[in-house]
Short mmCIF file of C-alpha atoms and ligand atoms in Angstrom, two decimals:
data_model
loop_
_atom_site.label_atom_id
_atom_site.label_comp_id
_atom_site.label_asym_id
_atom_site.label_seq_id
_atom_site.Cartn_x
_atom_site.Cartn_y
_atom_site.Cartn_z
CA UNK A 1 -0.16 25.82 24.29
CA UNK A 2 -3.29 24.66 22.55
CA UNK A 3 -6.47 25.37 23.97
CA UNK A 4 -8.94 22.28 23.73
CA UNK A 5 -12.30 22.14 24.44
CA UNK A 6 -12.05 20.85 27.94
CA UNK A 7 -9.05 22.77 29.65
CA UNK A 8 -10.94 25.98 27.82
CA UNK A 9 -14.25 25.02 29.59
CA UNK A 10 -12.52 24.49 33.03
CA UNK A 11 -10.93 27.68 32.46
CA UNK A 12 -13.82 29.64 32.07
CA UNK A 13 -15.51 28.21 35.59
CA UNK A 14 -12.67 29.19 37.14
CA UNK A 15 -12.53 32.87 35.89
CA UNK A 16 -16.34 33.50 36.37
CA UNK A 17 -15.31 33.18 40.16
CA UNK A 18 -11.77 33.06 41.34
CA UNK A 19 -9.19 36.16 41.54
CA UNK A 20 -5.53 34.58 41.41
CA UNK A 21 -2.42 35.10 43.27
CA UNK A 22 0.18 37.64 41.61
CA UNK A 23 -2.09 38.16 38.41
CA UNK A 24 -3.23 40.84 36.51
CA UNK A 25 -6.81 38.89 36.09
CA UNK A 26 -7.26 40.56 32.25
CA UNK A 27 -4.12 39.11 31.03
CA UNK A 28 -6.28 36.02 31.33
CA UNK A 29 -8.33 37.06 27.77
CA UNK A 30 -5.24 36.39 26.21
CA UNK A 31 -2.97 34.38 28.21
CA UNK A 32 -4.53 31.03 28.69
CA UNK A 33 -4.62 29.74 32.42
CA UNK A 34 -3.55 25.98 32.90
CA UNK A 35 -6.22 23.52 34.51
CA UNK A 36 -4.29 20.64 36.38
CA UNK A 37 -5.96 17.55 36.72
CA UNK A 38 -3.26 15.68 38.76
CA UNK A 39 0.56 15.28 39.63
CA UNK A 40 3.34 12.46 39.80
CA UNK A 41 7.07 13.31 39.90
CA UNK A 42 8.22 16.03 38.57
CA UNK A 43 5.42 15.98 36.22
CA UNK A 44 2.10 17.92 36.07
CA UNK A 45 -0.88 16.83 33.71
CA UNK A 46 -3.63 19.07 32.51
CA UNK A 47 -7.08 17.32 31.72
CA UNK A 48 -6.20 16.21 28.04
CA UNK A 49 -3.32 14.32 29.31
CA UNK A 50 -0.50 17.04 27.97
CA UNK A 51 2.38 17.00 30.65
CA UNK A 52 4.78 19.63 32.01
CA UNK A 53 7.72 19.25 34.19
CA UNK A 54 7.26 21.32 36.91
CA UNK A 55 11.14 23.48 37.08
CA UNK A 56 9.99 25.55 39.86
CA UNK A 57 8.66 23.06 41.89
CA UNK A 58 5.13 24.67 41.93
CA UNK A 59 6.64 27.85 43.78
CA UNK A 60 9.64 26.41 45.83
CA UNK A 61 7.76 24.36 47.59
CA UNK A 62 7.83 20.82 46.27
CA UNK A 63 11.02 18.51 46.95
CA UNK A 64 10.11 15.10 46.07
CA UNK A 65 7.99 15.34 43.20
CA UNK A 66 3.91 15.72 43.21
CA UNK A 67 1.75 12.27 44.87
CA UNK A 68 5.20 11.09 46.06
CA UNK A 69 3.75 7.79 47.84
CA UNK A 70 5.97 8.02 51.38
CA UNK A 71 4.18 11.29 51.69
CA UNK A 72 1.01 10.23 50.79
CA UNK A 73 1.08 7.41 53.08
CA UNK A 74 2.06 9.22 56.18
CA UNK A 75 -0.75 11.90 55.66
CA UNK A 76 -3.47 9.26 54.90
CA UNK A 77 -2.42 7.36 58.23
CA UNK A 78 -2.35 11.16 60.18
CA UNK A 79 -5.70 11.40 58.18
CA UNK A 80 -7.59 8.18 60.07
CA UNK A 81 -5.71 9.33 63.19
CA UNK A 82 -6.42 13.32 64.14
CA UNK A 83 -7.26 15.67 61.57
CA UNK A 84 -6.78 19.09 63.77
CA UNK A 85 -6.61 19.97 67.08
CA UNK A 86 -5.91 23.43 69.30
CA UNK A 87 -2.52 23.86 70.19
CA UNK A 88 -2.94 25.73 72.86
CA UNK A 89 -3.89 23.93 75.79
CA UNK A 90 -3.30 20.43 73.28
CA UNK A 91 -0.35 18.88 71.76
CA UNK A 92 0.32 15.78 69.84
CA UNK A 93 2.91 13.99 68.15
CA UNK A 94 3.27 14.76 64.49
CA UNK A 95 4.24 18.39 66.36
CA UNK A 96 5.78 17.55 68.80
CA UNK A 97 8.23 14.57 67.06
CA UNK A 98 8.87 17.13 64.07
CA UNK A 99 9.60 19.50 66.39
CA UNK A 100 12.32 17.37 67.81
CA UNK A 101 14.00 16.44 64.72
CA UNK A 102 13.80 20.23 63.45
CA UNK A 103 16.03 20.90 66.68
CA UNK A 104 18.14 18.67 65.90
CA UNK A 105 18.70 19.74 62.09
CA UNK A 106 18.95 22.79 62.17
CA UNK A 107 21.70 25.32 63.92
CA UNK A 108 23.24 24.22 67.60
CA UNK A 109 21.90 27.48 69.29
CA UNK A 110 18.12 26.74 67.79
CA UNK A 111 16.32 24.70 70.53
CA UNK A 112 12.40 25.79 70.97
CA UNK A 113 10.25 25.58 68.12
CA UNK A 114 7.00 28.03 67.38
CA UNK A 115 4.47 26.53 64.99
CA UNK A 116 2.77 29.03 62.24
CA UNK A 117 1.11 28.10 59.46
CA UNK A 118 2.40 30.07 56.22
CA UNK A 119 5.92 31.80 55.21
CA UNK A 120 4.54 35.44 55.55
CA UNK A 121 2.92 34.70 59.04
CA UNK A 122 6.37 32.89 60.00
CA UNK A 123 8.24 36.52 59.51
CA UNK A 124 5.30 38.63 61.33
CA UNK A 125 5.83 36.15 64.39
CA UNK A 126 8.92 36.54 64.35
CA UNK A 127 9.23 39.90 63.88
CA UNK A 128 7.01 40.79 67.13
CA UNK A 129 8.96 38.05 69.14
CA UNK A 130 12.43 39.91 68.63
CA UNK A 131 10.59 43.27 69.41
CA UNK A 132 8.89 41.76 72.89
CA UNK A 133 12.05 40.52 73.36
CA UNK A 134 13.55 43.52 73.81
CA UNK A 135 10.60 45.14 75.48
CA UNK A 136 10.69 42.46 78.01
CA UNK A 137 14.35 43.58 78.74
CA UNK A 138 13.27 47.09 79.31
CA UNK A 139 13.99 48.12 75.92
CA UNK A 140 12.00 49.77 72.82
CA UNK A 141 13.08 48.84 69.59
CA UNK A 142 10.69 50.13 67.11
CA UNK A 143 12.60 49.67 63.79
CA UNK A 144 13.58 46.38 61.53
CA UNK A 145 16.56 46.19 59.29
CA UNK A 146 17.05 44.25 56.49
CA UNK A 147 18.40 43.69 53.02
CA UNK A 148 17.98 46.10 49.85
CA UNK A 149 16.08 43.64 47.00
CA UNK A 150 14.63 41.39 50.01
CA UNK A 151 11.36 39.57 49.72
CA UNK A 152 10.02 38.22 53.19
CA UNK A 153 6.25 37.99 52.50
CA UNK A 154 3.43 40.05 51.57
CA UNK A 155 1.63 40.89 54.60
CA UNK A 156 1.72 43.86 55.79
CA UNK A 157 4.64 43.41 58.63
CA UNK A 158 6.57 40.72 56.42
CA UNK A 159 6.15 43.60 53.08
CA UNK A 160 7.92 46.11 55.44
CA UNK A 161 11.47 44.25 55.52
CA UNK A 162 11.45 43.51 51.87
CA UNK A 163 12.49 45.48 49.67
CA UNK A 164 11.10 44.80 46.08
CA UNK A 165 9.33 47.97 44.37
CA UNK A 166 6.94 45.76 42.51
CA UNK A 167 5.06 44.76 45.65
CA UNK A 168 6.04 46.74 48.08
CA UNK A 169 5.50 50.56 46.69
CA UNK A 170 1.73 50.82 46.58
CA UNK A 171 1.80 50.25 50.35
CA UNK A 172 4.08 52.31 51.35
CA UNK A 173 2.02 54.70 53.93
CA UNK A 174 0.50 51.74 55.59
CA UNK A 175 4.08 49.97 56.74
CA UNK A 176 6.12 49.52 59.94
CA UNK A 177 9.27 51.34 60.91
CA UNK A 178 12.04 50.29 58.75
CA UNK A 179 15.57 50.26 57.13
CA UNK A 180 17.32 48.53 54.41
CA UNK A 181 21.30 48.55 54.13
CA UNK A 182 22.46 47.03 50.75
CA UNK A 183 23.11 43.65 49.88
CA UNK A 184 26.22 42.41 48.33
CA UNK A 185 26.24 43.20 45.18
CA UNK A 186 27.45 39.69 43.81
CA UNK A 187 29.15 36.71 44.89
CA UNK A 188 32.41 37.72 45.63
CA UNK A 189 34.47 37.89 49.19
CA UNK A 190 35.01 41.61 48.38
CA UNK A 191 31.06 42.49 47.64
CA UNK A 192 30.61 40.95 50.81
CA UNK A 193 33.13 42.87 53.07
CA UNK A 194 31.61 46.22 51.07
CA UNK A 195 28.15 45.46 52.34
CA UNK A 196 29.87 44.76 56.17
CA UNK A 197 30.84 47.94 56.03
CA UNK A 198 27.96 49.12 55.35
CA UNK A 199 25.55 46.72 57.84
CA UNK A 200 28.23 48.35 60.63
CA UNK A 201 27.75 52.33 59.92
CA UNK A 202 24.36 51.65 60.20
CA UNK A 203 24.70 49.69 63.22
CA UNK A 204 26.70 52.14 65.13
CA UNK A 205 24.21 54.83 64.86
CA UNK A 206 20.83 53.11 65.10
CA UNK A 207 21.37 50.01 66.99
CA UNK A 208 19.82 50.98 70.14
CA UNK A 209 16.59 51.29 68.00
CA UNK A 210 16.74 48.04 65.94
CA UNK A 211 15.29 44.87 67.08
CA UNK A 212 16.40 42.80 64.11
CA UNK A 213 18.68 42.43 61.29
CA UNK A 214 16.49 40.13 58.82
CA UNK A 215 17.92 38.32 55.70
CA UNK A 216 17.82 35.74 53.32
CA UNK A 217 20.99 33.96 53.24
CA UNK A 218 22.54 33.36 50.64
CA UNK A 219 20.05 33.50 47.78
CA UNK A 220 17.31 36.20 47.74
CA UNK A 221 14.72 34.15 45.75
CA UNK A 222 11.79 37.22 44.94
CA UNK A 223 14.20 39.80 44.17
CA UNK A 224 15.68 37.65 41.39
CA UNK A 225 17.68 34.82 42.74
CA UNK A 226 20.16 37.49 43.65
CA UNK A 227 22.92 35.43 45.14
CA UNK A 228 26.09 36.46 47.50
CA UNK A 229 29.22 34.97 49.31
CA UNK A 230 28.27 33.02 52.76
CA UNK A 231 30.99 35.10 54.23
CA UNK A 232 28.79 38.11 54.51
CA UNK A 233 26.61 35.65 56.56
CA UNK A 234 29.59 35.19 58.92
CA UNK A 235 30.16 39.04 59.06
CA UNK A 236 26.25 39.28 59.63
CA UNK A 237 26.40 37.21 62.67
CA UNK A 238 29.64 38.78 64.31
CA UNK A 239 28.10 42.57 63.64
CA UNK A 240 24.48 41.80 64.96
CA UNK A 241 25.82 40.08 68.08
CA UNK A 242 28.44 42.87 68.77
CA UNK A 243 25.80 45.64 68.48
CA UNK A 244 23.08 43.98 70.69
CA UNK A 245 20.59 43.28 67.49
CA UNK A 246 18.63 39.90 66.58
CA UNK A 247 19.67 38.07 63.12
CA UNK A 248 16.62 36.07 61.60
CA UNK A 249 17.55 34.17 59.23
CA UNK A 250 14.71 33.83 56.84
CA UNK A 251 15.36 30.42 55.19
CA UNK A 252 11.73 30.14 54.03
CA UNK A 253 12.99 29.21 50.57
CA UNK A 254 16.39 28.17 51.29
CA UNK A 255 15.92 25.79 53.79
CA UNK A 256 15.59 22.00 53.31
CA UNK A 257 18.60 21.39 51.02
CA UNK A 258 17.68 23.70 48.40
CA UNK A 259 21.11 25.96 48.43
CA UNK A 260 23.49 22.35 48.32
CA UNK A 261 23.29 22.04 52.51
CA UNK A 262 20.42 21.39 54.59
CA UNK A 263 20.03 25.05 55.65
CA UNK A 264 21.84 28.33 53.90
CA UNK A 265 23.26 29.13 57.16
CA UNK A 266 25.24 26.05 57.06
CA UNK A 267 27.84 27.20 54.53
CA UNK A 268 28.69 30.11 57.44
CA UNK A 269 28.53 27.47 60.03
CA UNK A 270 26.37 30.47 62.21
CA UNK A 271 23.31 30.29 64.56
CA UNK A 272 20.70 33.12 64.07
CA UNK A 273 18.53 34.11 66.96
CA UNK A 274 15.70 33.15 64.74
CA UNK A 275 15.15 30.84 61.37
CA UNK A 276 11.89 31.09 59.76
CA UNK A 277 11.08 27.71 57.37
CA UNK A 278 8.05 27.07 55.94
CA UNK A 279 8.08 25.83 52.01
CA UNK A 280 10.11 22.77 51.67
CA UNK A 281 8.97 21.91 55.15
CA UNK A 282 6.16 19.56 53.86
CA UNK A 283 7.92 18.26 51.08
CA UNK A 284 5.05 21.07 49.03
CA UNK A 285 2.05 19.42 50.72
CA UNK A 286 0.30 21.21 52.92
CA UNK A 287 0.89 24.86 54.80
CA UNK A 288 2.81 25.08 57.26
CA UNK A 289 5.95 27.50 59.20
CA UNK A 290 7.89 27.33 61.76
CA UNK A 291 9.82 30.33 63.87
CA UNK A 292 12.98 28.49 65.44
CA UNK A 293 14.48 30.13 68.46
CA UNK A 294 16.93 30.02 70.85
CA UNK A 295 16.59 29.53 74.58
CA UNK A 296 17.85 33.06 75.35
CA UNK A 297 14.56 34.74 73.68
CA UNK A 298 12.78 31.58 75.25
CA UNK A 299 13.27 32.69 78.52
CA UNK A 300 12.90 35.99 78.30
CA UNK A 301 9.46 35.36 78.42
CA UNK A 302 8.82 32.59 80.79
CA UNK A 303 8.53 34.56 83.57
CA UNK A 304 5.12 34.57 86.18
CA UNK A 305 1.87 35.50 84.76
CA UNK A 306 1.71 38.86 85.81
CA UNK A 307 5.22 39.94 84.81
CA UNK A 308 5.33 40.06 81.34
CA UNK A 309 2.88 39.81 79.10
CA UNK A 310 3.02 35.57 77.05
CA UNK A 311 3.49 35.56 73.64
CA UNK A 312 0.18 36.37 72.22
CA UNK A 313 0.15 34.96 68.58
CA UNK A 314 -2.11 32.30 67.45
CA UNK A 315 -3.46 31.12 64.08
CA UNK A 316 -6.15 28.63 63.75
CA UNK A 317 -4.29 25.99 62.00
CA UNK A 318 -1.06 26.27 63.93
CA UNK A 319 0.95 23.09 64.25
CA UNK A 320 -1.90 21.41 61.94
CA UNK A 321 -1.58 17.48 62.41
CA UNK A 322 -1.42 16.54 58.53
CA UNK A 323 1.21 19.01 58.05
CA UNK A 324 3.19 17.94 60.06
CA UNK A 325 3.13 14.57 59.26
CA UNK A 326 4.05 15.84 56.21
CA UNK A 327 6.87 17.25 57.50
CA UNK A 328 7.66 14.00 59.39
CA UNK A 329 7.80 12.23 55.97
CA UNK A 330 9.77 14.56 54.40
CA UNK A 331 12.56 15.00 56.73
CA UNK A 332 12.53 10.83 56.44
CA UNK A 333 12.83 11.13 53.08
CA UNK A 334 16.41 12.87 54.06
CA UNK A 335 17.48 10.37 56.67
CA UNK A 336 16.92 7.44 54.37
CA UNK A 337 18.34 8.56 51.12
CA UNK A 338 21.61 11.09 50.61
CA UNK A 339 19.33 13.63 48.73
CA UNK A 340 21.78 16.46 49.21
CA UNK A 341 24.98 13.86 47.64
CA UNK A 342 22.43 13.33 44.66
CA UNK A 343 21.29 17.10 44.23
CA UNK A 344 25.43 17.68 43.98
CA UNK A 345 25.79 16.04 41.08
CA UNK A 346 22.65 17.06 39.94
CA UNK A 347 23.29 20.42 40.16
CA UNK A 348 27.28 20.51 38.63
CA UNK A 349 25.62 18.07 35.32
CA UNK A 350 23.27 21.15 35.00
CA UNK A 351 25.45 23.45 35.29
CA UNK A 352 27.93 22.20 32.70
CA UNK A 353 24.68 21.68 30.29
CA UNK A 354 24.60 25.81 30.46
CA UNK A 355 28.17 26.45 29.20
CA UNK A 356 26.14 26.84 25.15
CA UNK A 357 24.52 29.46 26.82
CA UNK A 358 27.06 32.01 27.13
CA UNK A 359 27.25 31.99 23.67
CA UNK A 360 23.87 33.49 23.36
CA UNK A 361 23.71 37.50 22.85
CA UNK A 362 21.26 38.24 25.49
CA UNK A 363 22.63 35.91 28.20
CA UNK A 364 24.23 38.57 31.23
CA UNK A 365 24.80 36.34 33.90
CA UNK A 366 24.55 32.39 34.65
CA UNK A 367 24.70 31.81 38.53
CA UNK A 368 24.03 28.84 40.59
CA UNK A 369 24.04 27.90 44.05
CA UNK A 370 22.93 24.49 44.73
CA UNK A 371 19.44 23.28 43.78
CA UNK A 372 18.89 27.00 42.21
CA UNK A 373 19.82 28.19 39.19
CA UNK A 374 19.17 31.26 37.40
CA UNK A 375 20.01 33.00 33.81
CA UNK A 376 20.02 36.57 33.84
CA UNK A 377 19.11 38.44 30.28
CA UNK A 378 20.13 41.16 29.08
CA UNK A 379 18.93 43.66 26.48
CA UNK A 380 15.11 43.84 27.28
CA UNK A 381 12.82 47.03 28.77
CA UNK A 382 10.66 45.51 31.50
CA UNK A 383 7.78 46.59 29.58
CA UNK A 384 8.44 44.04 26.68
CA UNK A 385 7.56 41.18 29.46
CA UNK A 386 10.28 38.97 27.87
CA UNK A 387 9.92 36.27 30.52
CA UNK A 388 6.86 35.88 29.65
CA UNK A 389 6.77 35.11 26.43
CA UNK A 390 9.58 32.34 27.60
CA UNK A 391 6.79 31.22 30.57
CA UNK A 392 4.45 30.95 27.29
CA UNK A 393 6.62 29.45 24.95
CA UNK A 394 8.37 26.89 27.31
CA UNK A 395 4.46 25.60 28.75
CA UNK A 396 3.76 25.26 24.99
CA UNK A 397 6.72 22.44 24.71
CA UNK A 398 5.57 21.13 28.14
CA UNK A 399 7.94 22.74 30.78
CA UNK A 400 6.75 25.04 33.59
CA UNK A 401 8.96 27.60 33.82
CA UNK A 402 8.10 30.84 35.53
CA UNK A 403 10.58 33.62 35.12
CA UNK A 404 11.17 36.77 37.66
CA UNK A 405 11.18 39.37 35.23
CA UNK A 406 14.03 39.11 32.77
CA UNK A 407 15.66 36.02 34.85
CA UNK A 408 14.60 32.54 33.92
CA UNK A 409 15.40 30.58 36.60
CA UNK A 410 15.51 26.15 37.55
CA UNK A 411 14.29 25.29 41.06
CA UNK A 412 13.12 21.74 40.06
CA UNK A 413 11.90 18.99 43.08
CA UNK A 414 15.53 16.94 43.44
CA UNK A 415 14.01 13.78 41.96
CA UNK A 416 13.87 15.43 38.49
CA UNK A 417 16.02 12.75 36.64
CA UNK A 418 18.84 13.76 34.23
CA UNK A 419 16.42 13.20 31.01
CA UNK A 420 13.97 15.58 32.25
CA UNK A 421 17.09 18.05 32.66
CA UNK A 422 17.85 17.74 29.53
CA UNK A 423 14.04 18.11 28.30
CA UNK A 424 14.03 21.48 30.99
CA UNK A 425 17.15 22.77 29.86
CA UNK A 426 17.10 22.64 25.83
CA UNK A 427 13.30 24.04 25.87
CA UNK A 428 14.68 26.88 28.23
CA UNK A 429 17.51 27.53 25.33
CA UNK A 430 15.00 27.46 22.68
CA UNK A 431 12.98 29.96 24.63
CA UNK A 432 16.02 32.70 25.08
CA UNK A 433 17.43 31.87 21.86
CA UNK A 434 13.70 32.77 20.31
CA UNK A 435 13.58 36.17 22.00
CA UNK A 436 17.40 37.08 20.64
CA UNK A 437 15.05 39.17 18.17
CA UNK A 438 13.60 41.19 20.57
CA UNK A 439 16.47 42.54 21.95
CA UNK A 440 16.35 46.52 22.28
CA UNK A 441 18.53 47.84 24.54
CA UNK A 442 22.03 48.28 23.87
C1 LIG B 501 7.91 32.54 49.94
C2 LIG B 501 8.70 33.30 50.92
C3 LIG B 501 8.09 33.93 52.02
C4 LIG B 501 6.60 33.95 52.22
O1 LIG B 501 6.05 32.70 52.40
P1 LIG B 501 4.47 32.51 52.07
O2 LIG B 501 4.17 31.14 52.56
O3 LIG B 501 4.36 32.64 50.58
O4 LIG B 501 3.73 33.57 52.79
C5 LIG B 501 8.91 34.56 52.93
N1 LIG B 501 10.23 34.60 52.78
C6 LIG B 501 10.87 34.00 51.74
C7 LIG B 501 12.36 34.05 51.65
C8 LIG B 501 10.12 33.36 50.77
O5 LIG B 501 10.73 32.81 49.71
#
């Protein structure tokens, strides 16, 4: 990417005084940082009017492309209406109409809704409301399971359940009780019976201290869009229920049609006790989670005032009204059009546009599920930051593509049209077929 005179000067306001996300800040002196001036569709447009399609949907979030106008609309009516207000005490009906309709999308068993405000604080809530579950019911559960190569968050509660080294390691001494059995190992029927096996030895020894079993279903997004069979989802819910433990499903990223249904946990046709969503949820707007539950937890705490303790867990912008109008829009956005019949074919016409990929020697696995597909190399040391140079390189022929390590990966908002997968997909071969060279490792 060229650096002109006014993205350059933007750039260096913005490094005099801001620390980003996921950065090492001094890769910044060589690695130029991108100054957006504005968004429509799937395209984003820096301030000397170069484009790039966003294929990762500004970090799973976006669905229906940047300034989509239904959105808009709804938020600047919610905007002239009620900014914020308290919701304890206070209610009002962007919450409580999304709310609703969220009941009625997602599993049968899911009926009371808990508003949060971001993915990571979604998992903590939910994580204490499985343990005070128990504890209301005389028991103490002190210890979480979930996946191997899980990614739930990065505060401290939500970093304890995941399970990737990168962010995860350093923090090791400061994190709550907890256990990971593996994940299956690909997407196979037998993989996933393997990894049953597995979730049950561990089950029959520590259940009685486990509150909950949490997992990504389906597609564990962090840890490399690692992807297995929905039948280990089925196996998941017969096991937890058997051995008295919750099952949050964690469809942060996976929820909202991203996986080819409206939630993962459709393709096992289960209920969890709990389904975090937060991402998708306002169509990429605005922050904002949810913690879905059933009545069962529900009424283990609705009790007198002196009997058990309420569930004490509050954020400031919980159940924010512009959010959730957001929300209101997007899920309208559903009901009007057939998004997920469109995002089908979408997803099989990119998928056949891969099969000259295979011929490539550093391709080791093309795998798709849905709205999500990723292209695993081979023949790289982490060290040689190979995805980067593709995150470089594809940016420089105006495509934002931002691999996880050595996997290059599409998550584009579903009204990318089949030009701009084209455009997305032949700059992401020119990327891998560029760093063929590099390839070390036998
Ligand atoms: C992104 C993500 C989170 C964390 O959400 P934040 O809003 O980034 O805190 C949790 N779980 C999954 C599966 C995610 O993809």
């Amino acid at each position: 990417m060229s650096i002109t005179r006014e993205n350059s000067r933007i750039m260096q306001r913005d490094l005099e005084v801001i620390w980003h996300p996921c950065t090492q800040m001094k890769d910044h002196e060589t690695l130029p940082l991108v100054p957006i001036s504005s968004g429509k569709g799937v395209y984003l447009y820096d301030f000397e009017g170069n484009s790039y399609i966003d294929a990762v949907s500004s970090w799973w979030v976006n669905l229906f492309g940047h300034s989509n106008t239904q959105i808009n609309d709804k938020i600047k009516a919610q905007l002239d209406t009620l900014e914020h207000v308290l919701l304890a005490g206070f209610t009002h009906t962007p919450a409580i109409d999304l709310a609703h309709k969220l009941v009625d999308i997602t599993p049968k068993n899911l009926s009371k809704v808990f508003y949060v405000d971001n993915g990571s604080s979604a998992v903590e809530a939910s994580l204490k409301m499985s343990y005070h579950y128990h504890l209301n019911r005389g028991k103490t559960k002190p210890i979480f399971l979930s996946l191997s190569n899980s990614y739930h968050g990065e505060t401290i509660g939500a970093l304890s359940v995941g399970d990737v080294k990168l962010y995860k390691e350093t923090y090791e001494p400061l994190l709550i009780a907890n256990m990971q059995v593996p994940v299956p190992k690909d997407q196979s029927i037998s993989s996933a019976d393997e990894a049953l096996e597995a979730l049950e030895e561990v089950l029959i020894s520590k259940s009685s201290e486990i509150s909950a079993f949490i997992i990504e279903p389906l597609i564990q997004g962090a840890g490399g869009m690692h992807m297995y069979h929905p039948q280990y989802l089925v196996g998941a819910r017969e096991l937890t229920i058997k051995y008295g433990v919750h099952l949050i499903a964690d469809e942060i990223m996976t929820g909202f049609g991203r996986t080819g249904k409206m939630f993962a946990c459709d393709y096992a046709d289960i209920s969890p006790d709990f389904m975090t969503l937060s991402k998708g949820l306002t169509g990429g707007y605005l922050p904002l989670s949810v913690v879905m539950t059933t009545d069962d937890v529900y009424n283990a705490f609705y009790c007198d005032y002196n009997e058990h303790k309420a569930f004490l867990h509050s954020h400031s912008y919980t159940g924010n009204p512009l959010a959730c109008s957001a929300g209101l829009a997007t899920l309208e956005i559903f009901e009007q059009n057939d998004i997920l019949g469109e995002n089908e074919k979408k997803s099989k016409y990119i998928k056949d546009s891969l099969e000259k990929f295979s011929k490539l020697s550093n391709i080791k696995e093309i795998r798709q599920q849905g709205m999500i597909t990723a292209i695993e190399l081979k023949g790289y040391k982490s060290t040689q930051r190979t995805g980067l140079k593709i995150y470089e390189y594809a940016l420089s022929q105006g495509v934002l593509l931002r691999p996880l390590g050595d996997v290059i990966y599409f998550m584009p908002p579903y009204i990318i049209t089949y030009e701009q997968i084209d455009e997305m997909i032949e700059v992401a071969y020119r990327g891998i077929e560029m760093v063929q060279d590099d390839i070390i490792t036998p």
